[in-house]
Short mmCIF file of C-alpha atoms in Angstrom, two decimals:
data_model
loop_
_atom_site.label_atom_id
_atom_site.label_comp_id
_atom_site.label_asym_id
_atom_site.label_seq_id
_atom_site.Cartn_x
_atom_site.Cartn_y
_atom_site.Cartn_z
CA ALA A 1 -18.30 -5.78 -2.41
CA GLN A 2 -15.40 -6.21 -0.05
CA SER A 3 -14.06 -4.55 3.05
CA VAL A 4 -11.30 -4.83 5.60
CA THR A 5 -11.51 -3.96 9.26
CA GLN A 6 -8.42 -3.57 11.38
CA LEU A 7 -9.85 -3.71 14.85
CA ASP A 8 -7.13 -1.80 16.63
CA SER A 9 -5.74 1.53 15.47
CA HIS A 10 -2.93 1.28 18.05
CA VAL A 11 -1.24 -1.68 19.71
CA SER A 12 1.47 -1.37 22.32
CA VAL A 13 3.61 -4.29 23.48
CA SER A 14 6.80 -4.81 25.42
CA GLU A 15 9.91 -6.03 23.66
CA GLY A 16 10.04 -9.81 23.76
CA THR A 17 6.29 -10.30 24.22
CA PRO A 18 3.88 -11.62 21.56
CA VAL A 19 2.26 -9.43 18.95
CA LEU A 20 -1.32 -9.77 17.72
CA LEU A 21 -2.70 -7.42 15.07
CA ARG A 22 -6.27 -8.19 14.18
CA CYS A 23 -7.89 -8.08 10.74
CA ASN A 24 -11.37 -9.09 9.63
CA TYR A 25 -12.51 -9.04 6.05
CA SER A 26 -15.58 -9.48 3.94
CA SER A 27 -15.69 -10.38 0.28
CA SER A 28 -18.22 -11.68 -2.17
CA TYR A 29 -15.42 -13.56 -3.96
CA SER A 30 -12.58 -15.83 -2.90
CA PRO A 31 -10.06 -13.29 -1.75
CA SER A 32 -6.34 -13.10 -1.40
CA LEU A 33 -5.13 -11.39 1.73
CA PHE A 34 -1.93 -9.54 2.42
CA TRP A 35 -0.16 -7.85 5.30
CA TYR A 36 2.12 -4.92 4.59
CA VAL A 37 4.35 -2.93 6.95
CA GLN A 38 5.16 0.75 6.58
CA HIS A 39 7.96 2.49 8.43
CA PRO A 40 7.78 6.31 8.79
CA ASN A 41 8.03 8.16 5.49
CA LYS A 42 8.55 4.91 3.58
CA GLY A 43 6.55 2.83 1.17
CA LEU A 44 4.87 -0.44 2.06
CA GLN A 45 6.75 -3.71 2.34
CA LEU A 46 5.04 -7.05 1.87
CA LEU A 47 5.15 -9.19 5.02
CA LEU A 48 3.11 -12.17 3.82
CA LYS A 49 0.21 -13.19 1.64
CA TYR A 50 -2.56 -15.77 1.60
CA THR A 51 -3.67 -17.11 -1.76
CA SER A 52 -5.90 -20.12 -1.07
CA ALA A 53 -3.05 -22.51 -0.31
CA ALA A 54 -2.02 -23.24 3.29
CA THR A 55 -4.15 -21.34 5.79
CA LEU A 56 -1.16 -20.65 8.06
CA VAL A 57 1.14 -18.31 6.23
CA LYS A 58 4.69 -17.52 7.31
CA GLY A 59 6.20 -14.24 6.31
CA ILE A 60 9.36 -12.26 6.79
CA ASN A 61 10.84 -11.11 10.11
CA GLY A 62 9.14 -13.91 12.08
CA PHE A 63 5.58 -12.81 11.33
CA GLU A 64 2.82 -15.21 10.45
CA ALA A 65 -0.91 -15.06 9.86
CA GLU A 66 -3.71 -17.58 9.86
CA PHE A 67 -6.62 -17.43 7.43
CA LYS A 68 -9.82 -18.48 9.18
CA LYS A 69 -12.71 -18.53 6.75
CA SER A 70 -15.31 -19.32 9.40
CA GLU A 71 -14.29 -16.24 11.33
CA THR A 72 -13.45 -14.15 8.24
CA SER A 73 -10.21 -13.23 9.95
CA PHE A 74 -6.58 -12.94 8.99
CA HIS A 75 -4.78 -11.89 12.17
CA LEU A 76 -1.07 -11.17 12.15
CA THR A 77 1.12 -12.59 14.93
CA LYS A 78 4.71 -12.72 16.04
CA PRO A 79 5.95 -14.68 19.09
CA SER A 80 8.41 -12.08 20.29
CA ALA A 81 8.35 -8.39 19.44
CA HIS A 82 11.51 -6.49 18.56
CA MET A 83 12.04 -2.78 18.72
CA SER A 84 12.48 -2.71 14.95
CA ASP A 85 8.92 -4.00 14.52
CA ALA A 86 7.51 -0.61 15.55
CA ALA A 87 5.67 0.58 12.42
CA GLU A 88 2.29 0.87 10.75
CA TYR A 89 0.75 -2.39 9.53
CA PHE A 90 -1.92 -2.64 6.83
CA CYS A 91 -4.18 -5.60 6.09
CA VAL A 92 -5.24 -5.75 2.44
CA VAL A 93 -7.83 -7.85 0.66
CA SER A 94 -7.76 -8.51 -3.06
CA ALA A 95 -10.39 -10.15 -5.17
CA PHE A 96 -11.03 -10.51 -8.83
CA THR A 97 -14.43 -9.09 -9.44
CA GLY A 98 -16.39 -8.71 -12.63
CA GLY A 99 -14.76 -5.35 -13.13
CA GLY A 100 -11.22 -6.56 -12.58
CA ASN A 101 -8.89 -6.79 -9.62
CA LYS A 102 -9.83 -4.73 -6.62
CA LEU A 103 -7.63 -4.02 -3.65
CA THR A 104 -8.99 -2.73 -0.42
CA PHE A 105 -6.72 -1.43 2.32
CA GLY A 106 -7.49 -1.50 6.03
CA THR A 107 -7.07 1.70 8.01
CA GLY A 108 -3.84 0.50 9.57
CA THR A 109 -2.59 -0.47 13.02
CA GLN A 110 0.23 1.48 14.64
CA LEU A 111 2.45 -0.98 16.56
CA LYS A 112 4.50 0.50 19.39
CA VAL A 113 7.20 -1.63 21.05
CA GLU A 114 8.43 -0.57 24.45
CA LEU A 115 11.50 -1.62 26.39
CA GLY B 1 14.17 -8.72 -6.49
CA ALA B 2 11.04 -6.72 -7.33
CA VAL B 3 12.37 -3.32 -6.44
CA VAL B 4 10.39 -0.17 -7.14
CA SER B 5 12.27 3.13 -7.07
CA GLN B 6 10.37 6.38 -6.51
CA HIS B 7 11.95 9.77 -6.98
CA PRO B 8 12.17 12.29 -5.45
CA SER B 9 11.68 11.24 -1.85
CA ARG B 10 10.92 14.77 -0.77
CA VAL B 11 10.03 17.91 -2.74
CA ILE B 12 9.04 21.40 -1.76
CA CYS B 13 7.50 23.63 -4.39
CA LYS B 14 5.77 26.96 -4.59
CA SER B 15 2.05 27.27 -5.15
CA GLY B 16 1.18 27.33 -8.85
CA THR B 17 4.16 25.30 -10.03
CA SER B 18 4.16 21.71 -11.27
CA VAL B 19 5.97 18.74 -9.80
CA LYS B 20 6.81 15.45 -11.47
CA ILE B 21 7.24 12.23 -9.51
CA GLU B 22 8.81 9.18 -11.10
CA CYS B 23 8.15 5.53 -10.34
CA ARG B 24 10.44 2.89 -11.79
CA SER B 25 10.41 -0.88 -11.59
CA LEU B 26 14.09 -1.72 -11.48
CA ASP B 27 14.25 -5.44 -12.08
CA PHE B 28 10.91 -6.36 -13.59
CA GLN B 29 8.45 -5.11 -16.15
CA ALA B 30 5.26 -3.61 -14.88
CA THR B 31 2.36 -3.21 -17.26
CA THR B 32 0.28 -1.86 -14.40
CA MET B 33 1.29 0.70 -11.81
CA PHE B 34 -0.83 2.40 -9.17
CA TRP B 35 -0.63 5.83 -7.60
CA TYR B 36 -1.81 6.40 -4.03
CA ARG B 37 -2.12 9.35 -1.75
CA GLN B 38 -1.77 9.00 1.99
CA PHE B 39 -2.85 11.61 4.51
CA PRO B 40 -1.28 11.63 7.97
CA LYS B 41 -2.29 8.72 10.15
CA GLN B 42 -4.55 7.34 7.40
CA SER B 43 -4.56 4.49 4.97
CA LEU B 44 -3.69 4.69 1.31
CA MET B 45 -6.19 6.18 -1.10
CA LEU B 46 -5.99 4.92 -4.67
CA MET B 47 -5.80 7.83 -7.10
CA ALA B 48 -5.37 6.11 -10.40
CA THR B 49 -4.29 2.98 -12.22
CA SER B 50 -1.58 3.48 -14.81
CA ASN B 51 -1.41 1.05 -17.74
CA GLU B 52 1.52 1.00 -20.09
CA GLY B 53 0.68 2.43 -23.47
CA SER B 54 -2.81 3.55 -22.59
CA LYS B 55 -4.61 6.22 -20.62
CA ALA B 56 -4.72 6.01 -16.86
CA THR B 57 -7.91 5.11 -15.08
CA TYR B 58 -8.72 7.64 -12.38
CA GLU B 59 -10.73 6.97 -9.24
CA GLN B 60 -13.85 8.94 -8.61
CA GLY B 61 -13.10 12.42 -7.33
CA VAL B 62 -9.54 12.57 -8.63
CA GLU B 63 -8.96 15.36 -11.16
CA LYS B 64 -7.24 13.90 -14.21
CA ASP B 65 -6.18 17.32 -15.45
CA LYS B 66 -4.50 18.10 -12.18
CA PHE B 67 -2.79 14.76 -11.63
CA LEU B 68 -1.30 13.81 -14.98
CA ILE B 69 -0.12 10.24 -15.30
CA ASN B 70 2.12 8.91 -18.06
CA HIS B 71 3.17 5.27 -18.38
CA ALA B 72 5.27 5.35 -21.52
CA SER B 73 7.35 2.24 -20.86
CA LEU B 74 7.11 -1.02 -18.99
CA THR B 75 9.40 0.26 -16.25
CA LEU B 76 8.39 3.88 -15.76
CA SER B 77 5.28 5.75 -14.70
CA THR B 78 5.19 9.43 -13.83
CA LEU B 79 2.73 11.50 -11.85
CA THR B 80 2.74 15.24 -12.47
CA VAL B 81 0.92 17.47 -10.00
CA THR B 82 0.05 20.53 -12.05
CA SER B 83 -0.54 23.99 -10.62
CA ALA B 84 0.08 22.70 -7.14
CA HIS B 85 -1.70 24.19 -4.15
CA PRO B 86 -1.04 23.78 -0.44
CA GLU B 87 -3.94 21.30 -0.18
CA ASP B 88 -2.03 19.02 -2.55
CA SER B 89 0.64 18.60 0.11
CA SER B 90 0.66 14.90 0.96
CA PHE B 91 2.58 11.66 0.80
CA TYR B 92 2.34 10.05 -2.63
CA ILE B 93 3.18 6.40 -3.12
CA CYS B 94 3.42 4.35 -6.27
CA SER B 95 3.21 0.61 -6.60
CA ALA B 96 3.80 -1.81 -9.44
CA LEU B 97 2.25 -5.15 -10.25
CA GLN B 98 4.77 -7.81 -11.15
CA GLY B 99 3.58 -10.10 -13.87
CA ALA B 100 0.09 -10.48 -15.18
CA SER B 101 -2.71 -8.78 -13.34
CA SER B 102 -3.99 -11.27 -10.85
CA TYR B 103 -5.80 -10.91 -7.61
CA ASN B 104 -3.15 -12.90 -5.79
CA SER B 105 -0.18 -10.98 -7.15
CA PRO B 106 1.37 -8.74 -4.51
CA LEU B 107 2.13 -5.13 -5.16
CA HIS B 108 5.63 -3.76 -4.82
CA PHE B 109 5.73 -0.24 -3.42
CA GLY B 110 8.06 2.68 -3.86
CA ASN B 111 9.30 4.54 -0.79
CA GLY B 112 6.93 7.43 -1.37
CA THR B 113 7.31 11.13 -2.08
CA ARG B 114 6.58 13.77 0.54
CA LEU B 115 5.24 16.80 -1.34
CA THR B 116 5.02 20.14 0.44
CA VAL B 117 3.47 23.06 -1.40
CA THR B 118 4.21 26.46 0.12
#
Protein backbone atom coordinates (compact mmCIF):
# COMPACT_ATOMS: atom_id res chain seq x y z
CA ALA A 1 0.00 0.00 0.00
CA GLN A 2 1.10 3.56 -0.52
CA SER A 3 -0.13 7.01 0.38
CA VAL A 4 0.79 10.64 0.06
CA THR A 5 0.08 13.39 2.58
CA GLN A 6 0.40 17.02 1.68
CA LEU A 7 0.45 18.64 5.04
CA ASP A 8 -0.84 22.06 4.01
CA SER A 9 -3.88 22.64 1.83
CA HIS A 10 -2.99 26.34 1.50
CA VAL A 11 0.32 28.19 1.71
CA SER A 12 0.68 31.93 1.40
CA VAL A 13 4.01 33.71 0.92
CA SER A 14 5.21 37.14 -0.08
CA GLU A 15 6.91 37.62 -3.41
CA GLY A 16 10.66 37.17 -3.03
CA THR A 17 10.44 35.00 0.09
CA PRO A 18 11.15 31.25 0.26
CA VAL A 19 8.55 28.62 -0.54
CA LEU A 20 8.14 25.33 1.32
CA LEU A 21 5.45 22.84 0.33
CA ARG A 22 5.47 19.74 2.45
CA CYS A 23 4.88 16.15 1.35
CA ASN A 24 5.16 12.91 3.27
CA TYR A 25 4.72 9.50 1.73
CA SER A 26 4.46 5.88 2.64
CA SER A 27 5.14 2.95 0.37
CA SER A 28 5.82 -0.73 0.74
CA TYR A 29 8.09 -0.56 -2.29
CA SER A 30 10.92 1.69 -3.43
CA PRO A 31 8.98 4.60 -4.80
CA SER A 32 9.50 7.30 -7.33
CA LEU A 33 8.22 10.70 -6.33
CA PHE A 34 7.04 13.59 -8.44
CA TRP A 35 5.87 17.15 -8.00
CA TYR A 36 3.40 18.58 -10.49
CA VAL A 37 2.00 22.09 -10.79
CA GLN A 38 -1.48 22.96 -12.04
CA HIS A 39 -2.56 26.43 -13.06
CA PRO A 40 -6.31 27.20 -13.12
CA ASN A 41 -8.24 25.21 -15.71
CA LYS A 42 -5.06 23.61 -16.99
CA GLY A 43 -3.51 20.16 -16.90
CA LEU A 44 -0.60 19.20 -14.71
CA GLN A 45 2.98 20.10 -15.55
CA LEU A 46 5.91 18.09 -14.21
CA LEU A 47 8.19 20.15 -11.97
CA LEU A 48 10.65 17.45 -10.95
CA LYS A 49 11.01 13.78 -10.14
CA TYR A 50 13.01 11.55 -7.84
CA THR A 51 13.91 8.09 -9.10
CA SER A 52 16.49 6.69 -6.66
CA ALA A 53 19.42 8.71 -8.00
CA ALA A 54 20.49 11.94 -6.28
CA THR A 55 18.36 12.74 -3.25
CA LEU A 56 18.36 16.46 -4.02
CA VAL A 57 16.43 16.97 -7.20
CA LYS A 58 16.38 20.20 -9.18
CA GLY A 59 13.41 20.99 -11.33
CA ILE A 60 12.09 23.71 -13.55
CA ASN A 61 11.41 27.33 -12.57
CA GLY A 62 13.92 27.23 -9.70
CA PHE A 63 12.13 24.55 -7.69
CA GLU A 64 13.92 21.71 -5.97
CA ALA A 65 13.02 18.88 -3.62
CA GLU A 66 14.95 16.65 -1.28
CA PHE A 67 14.14 12.99 -0.77
CA LYS A 68 14.63 12.03 2.87
CA LYS A 69 14.03 8.35 3.38
CA SER A 70 14.44 8.52 7.16
CA GLU A 71 11.69 11.12 7.36
CA THR A 72 9.65 9.70 4.44
CA SER A 73 9.46 13.22 3.09
CA PHE A 74 9.82 14.92 -0.27
CA HIS A 75 9.30 18.61 0.42
CA LEU A 76 9.30 21.12 -2.42
CA THR A 77 11.23 24.36 -2.02
CA LYS A 78 12.11 27.50 -3.91
CA PRO A 79 14.41 30.24 -2.59
CA SER A 80 12.39 33.16 -3.88
CA ALA A 81 8.73 33.10 -4.82
CA HIS A 82 7.44 34.80 -7.94
CA MET A 83 3.89 35.87 -8.64
CA SER A 84 3.72 33.36 -11.48
CA ASP A 85 4.29 30.52 -8.99
CA ALA A 86 0.75 30.92 -7.66
CA ALA A 87 -0.93 27.62 -8.51
CA GLU A 88 -1.93 24.22 -7.15
CA TYR A 89 0.88 21.77 -6.45
CA PHE A 90 0.53 18.00 -6.27
CA CYS A 91 2.93 15.50 -4.77
CA VAL A 92 2.70 12.07 -6.41
CA VAL A 93 4.18 8.72 -5.44
CA SER A 94 4.64 5.92 -7.91
CA ALA A 95 5.66 2.38 -7.20
CA PHE A 96 5.72 -0.85 -9.13
CA THR A 97 3.62 -3.26 -7.16
CA GLY A 98 2.75 -6.85 -7.89
CA GLY A 99 -0.27 -5.61 -9.79
CA GLY A 100 1.63 -3.10 -11.90
CA ASN A 101 2.44 0.56 -11.62
CA LYS A 102 0.39 2.52 -9.17
CA LEU A 103 0.26 6.28 -8.91
CA THR A 104 -1.12 8.01 -5.86
CA PHE A 105 -1.82 11.74 -5.86
CA GLY A 106 -1.73 13.98 -2.84
CA THR A 107 -4.68 16.25 -2.18
CA GLY A 108 -2.81 19.31 -3.38
CA THR A 109 -1.45 22.53 -1.90
CA GLN A 110 -2.72 25.88 -3.11
CA LEU A 111 0.18 28.36 -3.21
CA LYS A 112 -0.71 32.03 -2.99
CA VAL A 113 1.95 34.65 -3.65
CA GLU A 114 1.31 38.16 -2.41
CA LEU A 115 3.02 41.42 -3.25
CA GLY B 1 8.89 17.51 -26.34
CA ALA B 2 6.30 15.17 -24.82
CA VAL B 3 3.24 17.27 -25.58
CA VAL B 4 -0.26 15.99 -24.94
CA SER B 5 -3.12 17.78 -26.63
CA GLN B 6 -6.63 17.50 -25.21
CA HIS B 7 -9.68 18.74 -27.07
CA PRO B 8 -12.04 20.43 -26.50
CA SER B 9 -10.93 22.61 -23.61
CA ARG B 10 -14.50 23.50 -22.74
CA VAL B 11 -17.82 21.98 -23.74
CA ILE B 12 -21.39 22.65 -22.73
CA CYS B 13 -24.00 20.06 -23.61
CA LYS B 14 -27.60 19.32 -22.83
CA SER B 15 -28.65 16.56 -20.50
CA GLY B 16 -29.05 13.25 -22.32
CA THR B 17 -26.56 13.96 -25.08
CA SER B 18 -23.10 12.44 -25.51
CA VAL B 19 -19.77 14.23 -25.53
CA LYS B 20 -16.45 12.99 -26.90
CA ILE B 21 -13.13 14.20 -25.55
CA GLU B 22 -9.91 13.54 -27.44
CA CYS B 23 -6.43 13.09 -26.03
CA ARG B 24 -3.47 13.05 -28.41
CA SER B 25 0.23 12.56 -27.83
CA LEU B 26 1.76 14.90 -30.40
CA ASP B 27 5.41 13.94 -30.47
CA PHE B 28 5.61 10.50 -28.93
CA GLN B 29 3.78 7.21 -28.96
CA ALA B 30 1.76 6.33 -25.92
CA THR B 31 0.70 2.75 -25.40
CA THR B 32 -0.89 3.75 -22.13
CA MET B 33 -3.06 6.75 -21.42
CA PHE B 34 -5.02 7.62 -18.30
CA TRP B 35 -8.26 9.48 -17.76
CA TYR B 36 -8.87 11.46 -14.59
CA ARG B 37 -11.72 13.44 -13.17
CA GLN B 38 -11.12 16.39 -10.91
CA PHE B 39 -13.74 17.99 -8.70
CA PRO B 40 -13.31 21.61 -7.57
CA LYS B 41 -10.54 22.09 -5.03
CA GLN B 42 -9.77 18.36 -5.05
CA SER B 43 -7.10 16.07 -6.35
CA LEU B 44 -7.28 13.95 -9.46
CA MET B 45 -9.35 10.78 -9.38
CA LEU B 46 -8.25 8.05 -11.77
CA MET B 47 -11.18 6.85 -13.83
CA ALA B 48 -9.57 4.37 -16.18
CA THR B 49 -6.39 3.19 -17.83
CA SER B 50 -6.49 3.11 -21.60
CA ASN B 51 -4.23 0.64 -23.41
CA GLU B 52 -3.72 0.80 -27.15
CA GLY B 53 -5.45 -2.03 -28.93
CA SER B 54 -7.18 -3.46 -25.89
CA LYS B 55 -10.04 -2.73 -23.56
CA ALA B 56 -9.68 -0.03 -20.96
CA THR B 57 -9.32 -0.91 -17.31
CA TYR B 58 -11.81 0.98 -15.19
CA GLU B 59 -11.39 1.90 -11.54
CA GLN B 60 -13.90 0.69 -9.04
CA GLY B 61 -17.11 2.68 -9.12
CA VAL B 62 -16.64 4.05 -12.64
CA GLU B 63 -19.38 2.99 -15.04
CA LYS B 64 -17.76 1.60 -18.18
CA ASP B 65 -20.97 1.91 -20.18
CA LYS B 66 -21.25 5.57 -19.32
CA PHE B 67 -17.62 6.54 -19.85
CA LEU B 68 -16.58 4.85 -23.08
CA ILE B 69 -12.86 4.79 -23.76
CA ASN B 70 -11.26 3.99 -27.10
CA HIS B 71 -7.51 3.83 -27.69
CA ALA B 72 -7.35 2.87 -31.33
CA SER B 73 -3.88 4.20 -32.10
CA LEU B 74 -0.61 4.89 -30.32
CA THR B 75 -1.31 8.62 -30.31
CA LEU B 76 -5.03 8.93 -29.65
CA SER B 77 -7.40 8.00 -26.86
CA THR B 78 -10.98 9.20 -26.61
CA LEU B 79 -13.39 9.42 -23.71
CA THR B 80 -17.08 9.58 -24.53
CA VAL B 81 -19.49 10.59 -21.80
CA THR B 82 -22.76 9.00 -22.85
CA SER B 83 -26.20 10.27 -21.86
CA ALA B 84 -24.63 13.04 -19.86
CA HIS B 85 -26.31 14.35 -16.71
CA PRO B 86 -25.58 17.48 -14.67
CA GLU B 87 -23.69 15.40 -12.10
CA ASP B 88 -21.20 14.49 -14.84
CA SER B 89 -20.14 18.13 -14.98
CA SER B 90 -16.50 18.17 -14.03
CA PHE B 91 -12.95 18.76 -15.19
CA TYR B 92 -11.60 15.77 -17.12
CA ILE B 93 -7.87 15.38 -17.65
CA CYS B 94 -5.97 12.85 -19.71
CA SER B 95 -2.35 11.85 -19.37
CA ALA B 96 0.00 9.74 -21.42
CA LEU B 97 2.92 7.58 -20.45
CA GLN B 98 5.97 8.12 -22.61
CA GLY B 99 7.86 4.94 -23.29
CA ALA B 100 7.50 1.63 -21.54
CA SER B 101 5.39 1.47 -18.46
CA SER B 102 7.70 2.09 -15.57
CA TYR B 103 7.15 3.39 -12.11
CA ASN B 104 9.72 6.13 -12.63
CA SER B 105 8.33 7.37 -15.94
CA PRO B 106 6.56 10.69 -15.58
CA LEU B 107 3.13 11.29 -16.97
CA HIS B 108 2.47 14.03 -19.48
CA PHE B 109 -0.88 15.72 -19.01
CA GLY B 110 -3.31 17.37 -21.35
CA ASN B 111 -4.76 20.75 -20.42
CA GLY B 112 -8.07 19.27 -19.39
CA THR B 113 -11.66 19.60 -20.54
CA ARG B 114 -14.26 21.51 -18.56
CA LEU B 115 -17.58 19.73 -19.15
CA THR B 116 -20.80 21.46 -18.17
CA VAL B 117 -24.07 19.58 -18.57
CA THR B 118 -27.19 21.73 -18.48
